Coordinates of C-alpha atoms and ligand atoms in Angstrom, one line a residue:
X1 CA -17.9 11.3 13.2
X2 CA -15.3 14.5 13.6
X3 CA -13.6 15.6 10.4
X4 CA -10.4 17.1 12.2
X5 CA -7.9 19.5 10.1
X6 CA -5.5 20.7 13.2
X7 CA -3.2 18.4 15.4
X8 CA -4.0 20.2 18.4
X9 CA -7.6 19.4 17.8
X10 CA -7.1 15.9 17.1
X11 CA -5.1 16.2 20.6
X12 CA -8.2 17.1 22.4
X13 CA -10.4 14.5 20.9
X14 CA -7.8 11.5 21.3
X15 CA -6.8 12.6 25.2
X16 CA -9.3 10.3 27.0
X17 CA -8.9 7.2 24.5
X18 CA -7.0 4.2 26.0
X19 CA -7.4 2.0 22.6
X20 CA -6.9 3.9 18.9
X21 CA -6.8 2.0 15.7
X22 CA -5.6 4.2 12.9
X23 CA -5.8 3.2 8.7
X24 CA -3.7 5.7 7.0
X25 CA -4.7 6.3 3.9
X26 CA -4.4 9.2 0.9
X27 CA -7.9 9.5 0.4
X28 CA -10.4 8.8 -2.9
X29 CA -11.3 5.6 -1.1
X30 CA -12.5 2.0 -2.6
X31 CA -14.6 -0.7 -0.7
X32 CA -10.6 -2.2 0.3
X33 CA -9.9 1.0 2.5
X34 CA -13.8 0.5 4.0
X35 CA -12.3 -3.3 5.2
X36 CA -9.1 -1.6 6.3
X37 CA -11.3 1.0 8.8
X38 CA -13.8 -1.8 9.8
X39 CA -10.9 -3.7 10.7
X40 CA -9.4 -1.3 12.8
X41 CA -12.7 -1.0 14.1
X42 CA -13.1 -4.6 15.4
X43 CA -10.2 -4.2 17.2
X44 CA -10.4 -0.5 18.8
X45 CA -12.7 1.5 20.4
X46 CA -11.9 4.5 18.8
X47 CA -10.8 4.5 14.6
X48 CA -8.5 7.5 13.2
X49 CA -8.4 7.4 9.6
X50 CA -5.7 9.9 7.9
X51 CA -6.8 11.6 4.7
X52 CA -3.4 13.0 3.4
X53 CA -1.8 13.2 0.0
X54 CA 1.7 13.0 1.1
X55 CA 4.4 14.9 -1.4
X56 CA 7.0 13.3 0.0
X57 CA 6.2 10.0 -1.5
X58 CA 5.9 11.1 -5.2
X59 CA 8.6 11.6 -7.6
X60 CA 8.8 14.5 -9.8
X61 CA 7.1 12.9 -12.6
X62 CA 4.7 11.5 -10.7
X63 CA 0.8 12.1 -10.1
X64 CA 0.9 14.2 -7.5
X65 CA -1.1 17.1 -8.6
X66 CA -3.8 15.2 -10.2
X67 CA -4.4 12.5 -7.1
X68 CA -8.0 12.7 -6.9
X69 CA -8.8 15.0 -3.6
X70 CA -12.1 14.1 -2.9
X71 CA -12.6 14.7 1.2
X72 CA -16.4 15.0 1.1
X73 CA -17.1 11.6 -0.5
X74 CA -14.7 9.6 1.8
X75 CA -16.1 11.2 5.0
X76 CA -19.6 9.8 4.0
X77 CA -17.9 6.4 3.1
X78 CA -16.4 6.4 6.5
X79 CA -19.4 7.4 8.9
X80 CA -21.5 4.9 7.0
X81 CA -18.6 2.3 7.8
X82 CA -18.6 3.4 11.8
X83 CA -15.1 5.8 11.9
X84 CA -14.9 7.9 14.5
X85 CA -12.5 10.6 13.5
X86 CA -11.2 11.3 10.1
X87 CA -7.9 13.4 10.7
X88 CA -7.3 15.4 7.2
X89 CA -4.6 17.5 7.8
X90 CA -3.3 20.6 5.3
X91 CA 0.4 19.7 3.9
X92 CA 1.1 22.9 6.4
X93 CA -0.1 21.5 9.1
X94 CA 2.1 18.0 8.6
X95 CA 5.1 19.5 7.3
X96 CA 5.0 23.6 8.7
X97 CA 8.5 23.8 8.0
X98 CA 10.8 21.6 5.3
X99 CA 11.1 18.3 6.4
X100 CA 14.8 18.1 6.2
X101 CA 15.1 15.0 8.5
X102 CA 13.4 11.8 6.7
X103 CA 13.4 8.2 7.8
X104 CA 16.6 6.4 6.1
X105 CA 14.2 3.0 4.7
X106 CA 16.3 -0.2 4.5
X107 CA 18.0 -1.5 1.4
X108 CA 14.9 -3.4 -0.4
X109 CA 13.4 -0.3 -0.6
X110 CA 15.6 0.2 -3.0
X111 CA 14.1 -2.6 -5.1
X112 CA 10.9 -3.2 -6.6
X113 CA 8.9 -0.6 -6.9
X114 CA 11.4 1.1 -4.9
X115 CA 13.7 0.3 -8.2
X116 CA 12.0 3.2 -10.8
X117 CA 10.4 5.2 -7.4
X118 CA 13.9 6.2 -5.1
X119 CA 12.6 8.2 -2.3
X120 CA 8.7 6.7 -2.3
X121 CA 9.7 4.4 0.4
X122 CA 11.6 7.2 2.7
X123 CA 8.4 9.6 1.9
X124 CA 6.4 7.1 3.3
X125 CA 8.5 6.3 6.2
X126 CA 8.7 9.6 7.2
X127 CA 5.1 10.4 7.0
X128 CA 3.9 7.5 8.8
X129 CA 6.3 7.7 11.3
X130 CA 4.3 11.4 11.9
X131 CA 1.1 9.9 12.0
X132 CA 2.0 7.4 14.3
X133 CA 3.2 10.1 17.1
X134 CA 0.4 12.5 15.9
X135 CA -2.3 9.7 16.7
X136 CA -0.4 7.2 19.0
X137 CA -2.3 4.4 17.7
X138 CA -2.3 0.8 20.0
X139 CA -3.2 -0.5 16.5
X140 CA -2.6 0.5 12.6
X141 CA -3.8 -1.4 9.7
X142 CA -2.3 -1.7 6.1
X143 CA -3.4 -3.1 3.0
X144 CA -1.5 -6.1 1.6
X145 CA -1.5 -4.8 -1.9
X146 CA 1.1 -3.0 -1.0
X147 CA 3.0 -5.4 0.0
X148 CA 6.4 -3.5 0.2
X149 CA 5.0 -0.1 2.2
X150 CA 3.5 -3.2 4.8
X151 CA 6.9 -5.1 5.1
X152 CA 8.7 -1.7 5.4
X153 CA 6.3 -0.4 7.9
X154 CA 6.8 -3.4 9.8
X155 CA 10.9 -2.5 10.2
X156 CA 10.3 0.6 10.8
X157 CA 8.0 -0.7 14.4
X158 CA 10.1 -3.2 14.8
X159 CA 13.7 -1.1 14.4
X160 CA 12.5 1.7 16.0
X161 CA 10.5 0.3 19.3
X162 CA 6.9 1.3 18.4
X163 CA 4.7 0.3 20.3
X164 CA 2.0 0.0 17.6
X165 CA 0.6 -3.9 16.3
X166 CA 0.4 -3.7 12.6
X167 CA -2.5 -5.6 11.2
X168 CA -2.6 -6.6 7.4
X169 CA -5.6 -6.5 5.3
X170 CA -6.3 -8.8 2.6
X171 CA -6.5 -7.3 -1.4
X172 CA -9.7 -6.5 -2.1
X173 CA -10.8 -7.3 -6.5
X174 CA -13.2 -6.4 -8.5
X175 CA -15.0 -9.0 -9.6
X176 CA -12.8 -9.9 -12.9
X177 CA -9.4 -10.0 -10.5
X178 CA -8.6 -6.7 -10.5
X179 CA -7.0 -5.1 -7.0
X180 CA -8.6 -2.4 -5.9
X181 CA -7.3 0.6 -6.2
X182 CA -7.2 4.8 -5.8
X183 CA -5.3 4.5 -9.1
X184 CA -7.7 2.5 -11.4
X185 CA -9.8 5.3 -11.8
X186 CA -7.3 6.8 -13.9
X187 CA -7.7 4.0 -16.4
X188 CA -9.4 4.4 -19.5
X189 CA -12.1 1.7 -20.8
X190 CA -10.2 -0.4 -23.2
X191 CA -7.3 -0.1 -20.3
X192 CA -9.8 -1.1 -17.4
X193 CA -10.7 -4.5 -19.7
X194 CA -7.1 -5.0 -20.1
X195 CA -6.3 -4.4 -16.3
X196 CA -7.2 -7.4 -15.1
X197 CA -4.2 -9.2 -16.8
X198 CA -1.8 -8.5 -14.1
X199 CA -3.5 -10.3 -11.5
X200 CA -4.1 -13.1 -14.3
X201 CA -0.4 -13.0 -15.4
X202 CA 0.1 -13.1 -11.5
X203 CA -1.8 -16.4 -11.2
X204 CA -0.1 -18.0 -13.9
X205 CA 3.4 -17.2 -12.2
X206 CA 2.2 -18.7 -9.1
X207 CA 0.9 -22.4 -10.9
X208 CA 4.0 -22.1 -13.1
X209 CA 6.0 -21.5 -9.5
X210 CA 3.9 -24.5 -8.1
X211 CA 4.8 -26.5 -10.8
X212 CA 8.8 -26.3 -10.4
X213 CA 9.2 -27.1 -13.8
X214 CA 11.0 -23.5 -15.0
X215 CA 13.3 -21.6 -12.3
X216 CA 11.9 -18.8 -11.2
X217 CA 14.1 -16.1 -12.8
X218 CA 12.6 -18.1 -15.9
X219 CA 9.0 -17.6 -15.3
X220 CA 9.4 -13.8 -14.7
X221 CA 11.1 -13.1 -17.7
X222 CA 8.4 -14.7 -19.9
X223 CA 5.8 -13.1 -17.8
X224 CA 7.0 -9.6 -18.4
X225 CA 7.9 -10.3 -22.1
X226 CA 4.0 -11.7 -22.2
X227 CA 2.5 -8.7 -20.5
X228 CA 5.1 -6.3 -22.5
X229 CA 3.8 -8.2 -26.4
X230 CA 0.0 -7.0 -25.0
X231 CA 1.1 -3.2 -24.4
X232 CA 2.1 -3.1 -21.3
X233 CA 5.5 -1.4 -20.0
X234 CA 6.2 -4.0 -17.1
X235 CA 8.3 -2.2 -14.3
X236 CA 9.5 -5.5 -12.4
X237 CA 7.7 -9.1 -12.1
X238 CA 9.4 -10.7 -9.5
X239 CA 8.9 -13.9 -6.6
X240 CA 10.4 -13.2 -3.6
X241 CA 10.1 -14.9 0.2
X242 CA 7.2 -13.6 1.7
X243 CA 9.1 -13.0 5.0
X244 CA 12.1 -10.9 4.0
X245 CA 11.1 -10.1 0.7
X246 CA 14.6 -11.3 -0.8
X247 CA 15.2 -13.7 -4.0
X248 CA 13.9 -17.2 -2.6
X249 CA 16.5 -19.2 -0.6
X250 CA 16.1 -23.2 -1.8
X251 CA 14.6 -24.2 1.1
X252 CA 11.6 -20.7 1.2
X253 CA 8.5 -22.1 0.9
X254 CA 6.3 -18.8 1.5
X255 CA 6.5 -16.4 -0.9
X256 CA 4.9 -13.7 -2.6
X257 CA 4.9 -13.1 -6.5
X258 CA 4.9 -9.5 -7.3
X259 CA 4.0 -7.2 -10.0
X260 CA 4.4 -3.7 -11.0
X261 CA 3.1 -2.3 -14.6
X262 CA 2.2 0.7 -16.2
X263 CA -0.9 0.9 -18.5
X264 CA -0.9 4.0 -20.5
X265 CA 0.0 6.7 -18.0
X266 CA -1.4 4.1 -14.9
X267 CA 0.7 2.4 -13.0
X268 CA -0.6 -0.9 -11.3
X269 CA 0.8 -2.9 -8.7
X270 CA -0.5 -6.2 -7.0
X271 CA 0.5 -9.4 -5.8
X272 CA -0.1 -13.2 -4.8
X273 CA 1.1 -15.1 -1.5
X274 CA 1.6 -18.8 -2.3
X275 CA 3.4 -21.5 -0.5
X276 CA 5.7 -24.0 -2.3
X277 CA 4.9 -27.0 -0.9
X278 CA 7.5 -30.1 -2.0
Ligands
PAF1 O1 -0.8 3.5 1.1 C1 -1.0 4.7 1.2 O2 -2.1 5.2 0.8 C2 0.1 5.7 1.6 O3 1.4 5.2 1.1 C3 0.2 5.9 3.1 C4 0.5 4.7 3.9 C5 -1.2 6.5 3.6 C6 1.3 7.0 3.4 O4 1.1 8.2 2.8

């Protein structure tokens, strides 16, 4: 496996590949980013994965300076799972000069988490947009607990011609519910027992969905006034269509109930697909 720092080497490495998978990712990687590459690598012959904590993304308050950075860990991850190349760039080498020309992301980027984070969604438009041209990728997969960045990733192929197939990856949990995540390790012990409530709280919205005996507008209020009563400072809990990830039409039967919370200074986010079947 190369660990490649420069895009001209990456260049010279890729030139005689006909079929690239790439997983971006920001590094400090759990078993769900492992799935992600092997994925990519069922379907490629040759798997790029990006290491690159991306400061367009984060807001000014946010945890950009203390996002774990931990490069020589997640390259051993990554030749144990098969990778070929793992592409960690310096932020000089992505952005040499001010990136004054971002991607423009479409209005429900604007909601969700997109609601309390206003330029995450552009950040991460913008930088994998780069990565896609950097690595011209056939393939590129994305995790589906975060479900947004996948649905907005998706316009941006589809609005903007790529000719990249994205492929979704399925949540990977720990074994009491929780997603996986770069940001759990940030969670203290009492937190990490308590964690596990949103994908819980989650559940319950999708049997009390099921159940169509409250409206849905219903069932998130008394999910985030539950969560909020246990300590928790709930950022949105919402049920949207799983296709365009708008408030339910009558007649939506996939959809996807969402959740974004903060625990102490950790801020979780995960989600269930469900179908309402009449
Ligand atoms: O999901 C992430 O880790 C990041 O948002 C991504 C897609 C690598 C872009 O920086």
């Amino acid at each position: 496996m190369q660990i490649i720092h420069t895009i001209t080497e990456l260049n010279q490495s890729l030139a005689n590949q006909k079929n690239i998978g790439l997983v971006p990712t920001m590094g400090n990687l759990h078993a769900g980013h492992i799935r992600l590459a092997t994925t990519a690598k069922e379907q490629s012959d040759c798997v790029v994965v990006s290491i690159f904590v991306n400061p367009l993304q984060f807001g000014a308050n946010e945890d950009l300076a203390s996002y774990p950075r931990t490069l020589d860990v997640d390259s051993k991850k990554l030749e144990t799972a098969g990778v070929d190349i793992v592409f960690a760039p310096s932020e000089g080498e992505l952005y040499p000069t001010p990136q004054t020309m971002t991607i423009a992301p479409p209005p429900i980027a604007y909601e969700l988490c997109g609601a309390s984070r206003s330029g995450h969604f552009s950040g991460v438009a913008t930088v994998v947009l780069k990565l896609f041209n950097i690595v011209r990728p056939n393939i590129a997969v994305f995790g589906k607990k975060d479900f947004q960045q996948l649905f907005i990733i998706r316009q941006l192929v589809s609005q903007f011609n790529l000719p990249i197939e994205i492929i979704a990856g399925d949540t990977m949990r720990e074994e009491d519910g929780l997603a996986m995540s770069s940001r759990n390790g940030y969670l203290n012990a009492a937190e990490r027992l308590e964690a596990q409530r949103l994908y819980r709280a989650l559940s319950l919205v999708v049997d009390a969905a099921k159940k169509k005996k409250l409206d849905l507008r219903e069932i998130e209020l008394q999910t985030t006034q539950y969560l909020t009563q246990l300590g928790w400072i709930v950022d949105y809990i919402s049920i949207r269509s799983a296709k365009t990830l708008l408030p339910p039409a009558a007649d939506d039967q996939n959809l996807v109930a969402l959740g974004a919370a903060r625990l102490g200074k950790t801020r979780l986010i995960d989600n269930i697909e469900f179908d309402l079947v009449s």
